[in-house]
Short mmCIF file of C-alpha atoms in Angstrom, two decimals:
data_model
loop_
_atom_site.label_atom_id
_atom_site.label_comp_id
_atom_site.label_asym_id
_atom_site.label_seq_id
_atom_site.Cartn_x
_atom_site.Cartn_y
_atom_site.Cartn_z
CA MET A 1 28.06 -10.44 52.24
CA LEU A 2 24.38 -10.33 51.16
CA THR A 3 21.74 -11.70 53.41
CA VAL A 4 19.01 -14.04 52.18
CA ARG A 5 16.53 -11.16 52.27
CA GLN A 6 18.81 -8.93 50.20
CA LEU A 7 19.35 -11.70 47.63
CA PHE A 8 15.59 -12.17 47.40
CA VAL A 9 15.06 -8.43 46.72
CA VAL A 10 17.79 -8.41 44.03
CA CYS A 11 16.26 -11.44 42.29
CA ILE A 12 12.81 -9.83 42.34
CA GLY A 13 14.30 -6.67 40.78
CA PHE A 14 16.02 -8.62 37.99
CA ALA A 15 12.82 -10.54 37.28
CA PHE A 16 10.73 -7.36 37.09
CA THR A 17 13.24 -5.72 34.72
CA ALA A 18 13.30 -8.79 32.47
CA LEU A 19 9.50 -8.94 32.32
CA THR A 20 9.32 -5.23 31.42
CA ILE A 21 11.83 -5.65 28.58
CA CYS A 22 9.94 -8.67 27.23
CA ALA A 23 6.64 -6.79 27.35
CA ILE A 24 8.09 -3.86 25.38
CA TYR A 25 9.59 -6.24 22.80
CA VAL A 26 6.36 -8.21 22.36
CA ASN A 27 4.38 -4.98 22.00
CA SER A 28 6.82 -3.78 19.34
CA ILE A 29 6.50 -7.01 17.38
CA GLY A 30 2.75 -6.91 17.77
CA MET A 31 2.53 -3.38 16.40
CA HIS A 32 4.76 -4.31 13.46
CA SER A 33 2.87 -7.51 12.64
CA ARG A 34 -0.52 -5.84 12.97
CA TYR A 35 0.54 -3.12 10.57
CA GLN A 36 1.96 -5.64 8.11
CA MET A 37 -1.32 -7.55 8.25
CA TYR A 38 -3.18 -4.30 7.62
CA THR A 39 -0.97 -3.59 4.64
CA ARG A 40 -1.54 -7.10 3.32
CA LYS A 41 -5.29 -6.59 3.67
CA GLU A 42 -5.11 -3.32 1.76
CA LEU A 43 -3.02 -4.90 -0.96
CA THR A 44 -5.46 -7.79 -1.26
CA GLU A 45 -8.30 -5.33 -1.83
CA HIS A 46 -6.40 -2.91 -4.06
CA SER A 47 -3.44 -4.72 -5.58
CA SER A 48 -1.86 -1.58 -7.06
CA TYR A 49 -1.12 0.26 -3.80
CA ALA A 50 2.45 -1.01 -3.92
CA THR A 51 3.16 -1.79 -7.54
CA ALA A 52 6.73 -2.92 -7.98
CA ASN A 53 7.73 -4.09 -11.45
CA GLY A 54 5.11 -6.03 -13.36
CA HIS A 55 2.20 -8.01 -11.98
CA ARG A 56 3.83 -10.00 -9.17
CA PRO A 57 1.74 -9.73 -5.97
CA THR A 58 4.56 -11.16 -3.84
CA GLU A 59 6.82 -8.36 -5.05
CA LYS A 60 4.20 -5.80 -4.08
CA LEU A 61 4.02 -7.28 -0.58
CA ARG A 62 7.80 -7.17 -0.16
CA VAL A 63 7.91 -3.50 -1.10
CA ALA A 64 5.02 -2.70 1.24
CA GLU A 65 6.67 -4.55 4.12
CA ALA A 66 9.92 -2.71 3.46
CA PHE A 67 8.04 0.56 3.72
CA VAL A 68 6.49 -0.46 7.04
CA ALA A 69 9.80 -1.71 8.45
CA SER A 70 11.61 1.48 7.44
CA ASN A 71 8.96 3.73 8.98
CA LEU A 72 8.08 1.70 12.08
CA SER A 73 9.07 4.43 14.53
CA SER A 74 6.75 7.00 12.97
CA ILE A 75 3.98 4.41 12.74
CA LYS A 76 4.30 3.69 16.48
CA SER A 77 4.15 7.38 17.36
CA ASN A 78 0.90 7.79 15.45
CA ALA A 79 -0.73 4.39 15.38
CA THR A 80 -3.99 5.72 13.95
CA GLU A 81 -2.38 7.14 10.85
CA HIS A 82 -3.21 5.27 7.65
CA VAL A 83 -0.05 4.94 5.58
CA LEU A 84 -0.75 4.47 1.89
CA VAL A 85 1.95 2.69 -0.07
CA ARG A 86 1.54 4.22 -3.49
CA PRO A 87 4.03 4.68 -6.36
CA LEU A 88 4.96 8.17 -7.45
CA VAL A 89 5.80 8.07 -11.13
CA THR A 90 9.13 9.84 -10.93
CA GLU A 91 11.42 7.23 -12.43
CA LYS A 92 11.41 3.72 -13.79
CA VAL A 93 13.50 1.19 -11.88
CA GLN A 94 14.34 -2.13 -13.47
CA GLU A 95 14.22 -5.23 -11.32
CA GLN A 96 17.64 -6.26 -10.03
CA GLY A 97 18.84 -8.97 -7.70
CA ASN A 98 20.96 -8.51 -4.56
CA LYS A 99 20.55 -4.75 -4.59
CA ASN A 100 21.38 -2.73 -1.47
CA VAL A 101 18.65 -0.18 -1.01
CA THR A 102 18.46 2.84 1.25
CA VAL A 103 15.74 5.06 2.67
CA GLU A 104 15.84 8.76 1.82
CA THR A 105 13.34 11.47 2.65
CA SER A 106 12.81 13.61 -0.45
CA SER A 107 10.17 15.96 1.02
CA SER A 108 7.88 16.29 3.99
CA ASN A 109 5.39 13.80 2.60
CA ARG A 110 7.48 11.59 0.34
CA THR A 111 9.83 8.82 1.31
CA SER A 112 12.05 6.87 -1.03
CA VAL A 113 11.81 3.31 0.25
CA SER A 114 14.04 0.37 -0.48
CA HIS A 115 15.53 -2.66 1.14
CA ASP A 116 18.10 -5.43 0.85
CA ALA A 117 16.72 -8.02 -1.52
CA ASN A 118 18.46 -11.34 -1.62
CA ASN A 119 15.70 -12.71 -3.79
CA GLY A 120 15.49 -9.65 -6.02
CA SER A 121 13.20 -6.65 -5.78
CA SER A 122 12.67 -3.18 -7.18
CA GLY A 123 13.25 0.13 -5.46
CA ARG A 124 10.45 2.66 -5.99
CA THR A 125 9.53 6.09 -4.70
CA PHE A 126 6.43 6.09 -2.54
CA ALA A 127 4.13 8.71 -1.08
CA ARG A 128 2.80 8.71 2.46
CA ASN A 129 -0.75 9.97 2.34
CA PRO A 130 -2.86 10.08 5.52
CA VAL A 131 -6.12 9.90 3.52
CA PRO A 132 -6.00 7.10 0.96
CA PRO A 133 -8.07 7.16 -2.22
CA VAL A 134 -11.24 5.10 -2.29
CA LEU A 135 -11.46 2.42 -4.94
CA VAL A 136 -14.81 2.60 -6.74
CA ASP A 137 -15.14 0.05 -9.53
CA GLY A 138 -11.44 0.31 -10.22
CA VAL A 139 -11.33 4.12 -10.24
CA HIS A 140 -9.69 6.09 -7.44
CA SER A 141 -11.11 9.21 -5.82
CA MET A 142 -10.36 11.06 -2.60
CA ASN A 143 -12.87 10.47 0.22
CA GLY A 144 -15.25 8.90 -2.27
CA THR A 145 -15.56 12.10 -4.31
CA PRO A 146 -13.98 12.82 -7.72
CA ASP A 147 -10.37 13.96 -7.59
CA PRO A 148 -10.19 17.42 -9.25
CA LEU A 149 -6.63 16.73 -10.38
CA TYR A 150 -8.01 14.03 -12.67
CA THR A 151 -10.93 15.89 -14.20
CA HIS A 152 -10.33 15.70 -17.94
CA HIS A 153 -11.94 18.77 -19.46
CA GLY A 154 -11.63 17.58 -23.05
CA TYR A 155 -14.12 14.76 -22.45
CA ILE A 156 -17.75 15.71 -21.77
CA SER A 157 -20.96 13.80 -21.19
CA VAL A 158 -22.97 12.71 -24.22
CA LEU A 159 -26.22 13.34 -22.35
CA ASP A 160 -25.83 16.69 -20.61
CA HIS A 161 -22.81 18.24 -22.42
CA LYS A 162 -21.59 19.53 -19.05
CA THR A 163 -20.29 16.68 -16.91
CA LYS A 164 -16.57 16.13 -17.45
CA LEU A 165 -14.78 12.81 -17.27
CA ASN A 166 -13.11 12.20 -13.91
CA LEU A 167 -10.77 9.24 -14.06
CA HIS A 168 -7.66 8.25 -12.17
CA CYS A 169 -6.28 4.72 -12.14
CA MET A 170 -3.09 3.56 -10.50
CA GLN A 171 -2.28 0.70 -12.86
CA CYS A 172 -3.85 0.46 -16.32
CA ALA A 173 -3.95 -2.23 -18.97
CA VAL A 174 -4.36 -0.97 -22.52
CA VAL A 175 -5.52 -3.96 -24.56
CA SER A 176 -5.00 -3.69 -28.29
CA SER A 177 -7.19 -5.52 -30.80
CA SER A 178 -4.18 -7.22 -32.38
CA GLY A 179 -3.94 -10.88 -33.32
CA GLN A 180 -0.78 -10.92 -31.20
CA LEU A 181 -3.04 -11.70 -28.25
CA LEU A 182 -4.34 -14.97 -29.69
CA HIS A 183 -3.25 -17.92 -27.50
CA SER A 184 -1.27 -15.55 -25.25
CA ARG A 185 -3.15 -16.58 -22.08
CA VAL A 186 -2.48 -13.23 -20.43
CA GLY A 187 -6.11 -12.54 -19.57
CA TYR A 188 -5.52 -13.07 -15.85
CA LEU A 189 -2.70 -10.51 -15.90
CA ILE A 190 -4.86 -7.98 -17.71
CA ASP A 191 -7.61 -8.46 -15.13
CA GLU A 192 -5.19 -7.54 -12.32
CA ALA A 193 -5.08 -3.93 -13.51
CA ASP A 194 -7.19 -1.27 -11.79
CA CYS A 195 -8.51 -0.01 -15.12
CA ILE A 196 -8.69 -1.82 -18.44
CA PHE A 197 -8.89 0.10 -21.71
CA ARG A 198 -10.26 -1.48 -24.89
CA MET A 199 -10.83 -0.09 -28.36
CA ASN A 200 -13.70 0.10 -30.82
CA ASP A 201 -15.71 -3.11 -31.09
CA ALA A 202 -13.08 -5.56 -29.82
CA PRO A 203 -15.08 -8.31 -28.04
CA VAL A 204 -14.45 -9.86 -24.64
CA PRO A 205 -16.80 -12.90 -24.45
CA SER A 206 -15.12 -16.08 -25.79
CA TYR A 207 -11.66 -14.45 -25.59
CA GLU A 208 -11.30 -14.00 -21.83
CA GLU A 209 -8.29 -16.29 -21.52
CA ASP A 210 -6.29 -14.10 -23.88
CA VAL A 211 -7.70 -10.59 -23.35
CA GLY A 212 -9.20 -10.62 -19.84
CA SER A 213 -12.80 -10.40 -18.72
CA ARG A 214 -13.26 -6.81 -17.52
CA THR A 215 -13.56 -3.46 -19.26
CA THR A 216 -13.31 -0.08 -17.58
CA VAL A 217 -12.97 2.23 -20.58
CA ARG A 218 -13.86 1.54 -24.20
CA VAL A 219 -12.57 4.15 -26.64
CA VAL A 220 -14.61 4.16 -29.85
CA GLY A 221 -13.86 5.95 -33.11
CA HIS A 222 -16.70 7.50 -35.09
CA ALA A 223 -16.50 4.83 -37.81
CA ALA A 224 -16.92 2.06 -35.21
CA THR A 225 -20.08 3.45 -33.59
CA PRO A 226 -22.42 1.45 -35.89
CA ASN A 227 -20.67 -1.76 -34.80
CA LEU A 228 -20.93 -0.67 -31.18
CA ARG A 229 -24.68 -0.31 -31.62
CA ASN A 230 -25.10 -3.59 -33.52
CA ARG A 231 -23.08 -5.56 -30.96
CA ARG A 232 -24.16 -3.62 -27.89
CA LYS A 233 -25.17 -6.70 -25.90
CA TYR A 234 -21.66 -8.16 -26.06
CA LEU A 235 -19.70 -4.91 -25.90
CA LEU A 236 -21.65 -3.00 -23.26
CA GLN A 237 -23.69 -5.47 -21.26
CA GLU A 238 -21.61 -8.62 -20.99
CA SER A 239 -18.18 -6.98 -20.70
CA SER A 240 -19.37 -4.56 -18.00
CA SER A 241 -17.90 -1.39 -19.50
CA ARG A 242 -18.01 1.56 -17.13
CA TYR A 243 -17.07 4.30 -19.59
CA VAL A 244 -17.42 4.68 -23.35
CA ILE A 245 -15.38 7.47 -24.91
CA GLY A 246 -16.33 8.46 -28.45
CA TRP A 247 -14.07 10.46 -30.73
CA GLY A 248 -14.41 11.82 -34.24
CA PRO A 249 -14.19 14.89 -36.48
CA ALA A 250 -16.78 17.62 -36.26
CA LYS A 251 -19.27 16.39 -38.86
CA PRO A 252 -20.08 12.89 -37.51
CA MET A 253 -19.97 14.23 -33.95
CA GLN A 254 -22.46 17.07 -34.45
CA THR A 255 -24.85 17.27 -31.50
CA ASN A 256 -27.72 18.84 -33.47
CA GLY A 257 -29.07 15.50 -34.68
CA ARG A 258 -27.03 15.44 -37.88
CA GLY A 259 -23.95 13.68 -36.54
CA TYR A 260 -24.43 9.94 -37.02
CA ALA A 261 -21.72 8.92 -34.54
CA TYR A 262 -22.98 11.20 -31.80
CA LYS A 263 -26.54 9.97 -32.38
CA TYR A 264 -25.48 6.34 -31.92
CA LEU A 265 -23.64 7.23 -28.71
CA LYS A 266 -26.59 9.17 -27.33
CA ASP A 267 -29.07 6.38 -28.10
CA LEU A 268 -26.80 3.85 -26.37
CA ALA A 269 -26.32 6.17 -23.38
CA LYS A 270 -30.08 6.25 -22.87
CA GLN A 271 -30.31 2.46 -23.13
CA PHE A 272 -27.32 1.56 -20.93
CA LYS A 273 -27.73 3.90 -17.97
CA GLU A 274 -25.08 2.08 -15.94
CA VAL A 275 -22.44 3.10 -18.50
CA ASP A 276 -21.18 6.68 -18.67
CA PHE A 277 -20.81 7.94 -22.25
CA PHE A 278 -18.44 10.79 -23.07
CA TYR A 279 -17.13 12.32 -26.26
CA LEU A 280 -14.06 14.36 -27.12
CA THR A 281 -14.56 18.07 -27.60
CA GLN A 282 -13.25 19.52 -30.85
CA GLU A 283 -10.64 21.33 -28.75
CA GLN A 284 -9.41 17.95 -27.51
CA MET A 285 -9.41 16.65 -31.09
CA ALA A 286 -7.27 19.63 -32.11
CA LYS A 287 -4.94 18.91 -29.20
CA ALA A 288 -4.45 15.34 -30.47
CA ASP A 289 -3.51 16.79 -33.87
CA GLN A 290 -1.11 19.19 -32.19
CA ILE A 291 0.61 16.38 -30.29
CA PHE A 292 1.08 14.47 -33.56
CA GLU A 293 2.66 17.50 -35.21
CA GLU A 294 4.94 18.15 -32.24
CA GLU A 295 6.12 14.53 -32.28
CA THR A 296 6.63 14.18 -36.04
CA GLY A 297 7.25 17.70 -37.28
CA LYS A 298 4.44 17.23 -39.81
CA PRO A 299 0.86 18.54 -39.66
CA ARG A 300 -1.68 15.75 -39.42
CA MET A 301 -3.91 16.94 -42.23
CA GLY A 302 -1.05 18.11 -44.42
CA SER A 303 0.57 14.67 -44.19
CA GLY A 304 -2.65 12.87 -45.14
CA THR A 305 -2.84 11.17 -41.75
CA HIS A 306 -5.88 9.80 -39.96
CA LEU A 307 -5.11 9.24 -36.29
CA SER A 308 -6.01 5.80 -34.93
CA THR A 309 -8.18 4.90 -31.97
CA GLY A 310 -4.99 3.66 -30.35
CA TRP A 311 -3.63 7.20 -30.51
CA PHE A 312 -6.59 8.65 -28.63
CA THR A 313 -6.54 5.76 -26.14
CA MET A 314 -2.88 6.31 -25.27
CA ILE A 315 -3.39 10.05 -24.82
CA LEU A 316 -6.21 9.40 -22.34
CA ALA A 317 -4.31 6.63 -20.55
CA ARG A 318 -1.29 8.90 -20.07
CA ALA A 319 -3.54 11.53 -18.51
CA ALA A 320 -5.44 9.12 -16.23
CA CYS A 321 -2.97 6.39 -15.22
CA ASP A 322 0.04 6.22 -12.90
CA GLU A 323 1.42 3.21 -14.76
CA ILE A 324 0.46 1.70 -18.12
CA HIS A 325 0.84 -1.87 -19.40
CA VAL A 326 0.10 -2.26 -23.10
CA TYR A 327 -0.84 -5.71 -24.41
CA GLY A 328 -0.59 -6.82 -28.03
CA MET A 329 1.24 -3.81 -29.46
CA VAL A 330 4.37 -4.39 -31.55
CA ASN A 331 7.23 -1.92 -31.97
CA ASP A 332 7.85 0.04 -35.14
CA GLU A 333 10.50 -2.44 -36.40
CA TYR A 334 8.46 -5.59 -35.88
CA CYS A 335 7.20 -5.91 -39.46
CA GLN A 336 10.72 -5.91 -40.90
CA ASN A 337 10.88 -9.59 -39.91
CA LEU A 338 9.22 -11.73 -42.58
CA ALA A 339 8.48 -14.43 -40.00
CA ASN A 340 5.80 -12.16 -38.55
CA LYS A 341 3.71 -11.93 -41.71
CA ASN A 342 0.88 -14.29 -40.69
CA VAL A 343 -0.38 -12.59 -37.52
CA PRO A 344 -3.94 -11.30 -38.09
CA TYR A 345 -4.71 -7.62 -37.67
CA HIS A 346 -7.54 -8.40 -35.20
CA TYR A 347 -7.63 -11.26 -32.68
CA TYR A 348 -11.35 -11.71 -33.34
CA ASN A 349 -10.91 -12.12 -37.11
CA GLN A 350 -8.24 -14.75 -37.59
CA PHE A 351 -8.86 -15.07 -41.32
CA GLY A 352 -8.95 -11.36 -42.08
CA VAL A 353 -6.20 -9.03 -43.22
CA LYS A 354 -2.73 -9.65 -41.79
CA GLU A 355 -1.30 -7.18 -39.34
CA CYS A 356 1.98 -6.27 -41.03
CA SER A 357 0.43 -6.07 -44.51
CA TYR A 358 -2.16 -3.66 -43.17
CA TYR A 359 0.44 -1.58 -41.34
CA ARG A 360 2.68 -1.29 -44.42
CA ALA A 361 -0.21 -0.29 -46.68
CA HIS A 362 -1.28 2.48 -44.33
CA GLU A 363 2.23 3.75 -43.68
CA LYS A 364 2.84 4.16 -47.42
CA GLY A 365 -0.61 5.59 -48.26
CA LYS A 366 -0.69 9.14 -49.57
CA LYS A 367 -3.90 10.52 -48.08
CA GLY A 368 -6.46 9.40 -45.52
CA PHE A 369 -4.39 6.60 -43.98
CA HIS A 370 -3.39 5.68 -40.46
CA ARG A 371 0.32 5.86 -39.61
CA PHE A 372 0.44 2.85 -37.30
CA MET A 373 4.20 2.41 -37.28
CA THR A 374 4.81 6.12 -36.77
CA GLU A 375 2.44 6.11 -33.81
CA LYS A 376 4.20 3.08 -32.31
CA SER A 377 7.57 4.81 -32.52
CA ILE A 378 6.03 7.76 -30.66
CA PHE A 379 4.58 5.45 -28.00
CA ALA A 380 8.08 4.01 -27.52
CA ARG A 381 9.40 7.51 -26.81
CA TRP A 382 6.56 8.19 -24.40
CA ALA A 383 7.48 5.02 -22.51
CA LEU A 384 10.77 6.67 -21.52
CA GLU A 385 8.87 9.58 -19.95
CA GLN A 386 6.13 9.60 -17.31
CA PRO A 387 3.94 7.76 -16.62
CA PRO A 388 5.96 4.59 -17.27
CA ILE A 389 4.70 2.38 -20.09
CA TYR A 390 5.49 -1.34 -20.43
CA PHE A 391 4.82 -3.46 -23.51
CA HIS A 392 3.73 -7.09 -23.41
CA VAL A 393 2.82 -9.73 -26.03
CA PRO A 394 5.26 -9.26 -27.51
CA ASP A 395 7.50 -8.05 -24.71
CA TRP A 396 9.83 -5.31 -25.85
CA ASN A 397 11.76 -2.44 -24.30
CA PRO A 398 11.84 1.02 -25.87
CA LYS A 399 15.23 2.15 -27.11
#
């Protein structure tokens, strides 16, 4: 039979053990919650670190938290390590509800992260990177310096002819100039993207509700450079473009003072020093022709085709972006529906030529015409490859 003293010692021992267990548990919860808060902070600053499917911030947070929960033991063992939740573009995963998800290690620095989702979520493959990229005006670089993996050698500076474009964006919005965007009210979704691509002289002021308010890259064809100059205040100053990329055949892009398009770009580059102006080398132009021939089986010049600014924009976006959302681009079968005949070709010219009429005329033209519908069918095929491409306004899925 235990004495009073022995009972007292036993009680003290039980109490000490219980307190120790509680302290360990509280510390574990604290570590987990602190890391989740850190992840939330990172996602607030750079919303694309954990892109799930679409533009839903709550979905991004769920995926990030699943990553943290699945890797809590490694996080505890190295509490100073910065874990970057970032999508690797290895496969597209459609959103599904009530999906059981597992965690698999695919390599030493990649972890496939998923979780049980009673409210629906998407599984994605993520990379763990101890040194996250720095976000500078929507463009990512490593340690604040340009990422050599995203130096695009076919795009060189208008001013010095040496500096090459360095651009890497996690999530991109490619905004067409189509009348499809009128009254769409998707401007706030477009503005969520890290980088926003626009084309030619498509304006932003007065259309923010439908097309967004920011511009990262404006791709301009040689024929549109006079309009870029004439409307420079609205296209370069008020829409805060960071890059202008000019493209064109050799003659208008001559750098000896005879190329009218190059001259316009150079004059604007001197005036708007906060904007970086680049132009496509003739080697890059030839590469665009080669891609067209590989996709269609027909030579660009031999088929009487003039490539569109959309073509050059999509080629650049595929090289620079981890994920692409295209706004205002129809599929190649859209114009077969007579109900679609009244949509204007440009959102900023409601009373101009109609989109489908313009597309049909160019598709049937013999020489010197754009092949809009052919290009769109190619974009649909690209969407099934990498990086993933999603189409909005109208929403459609590639076949």
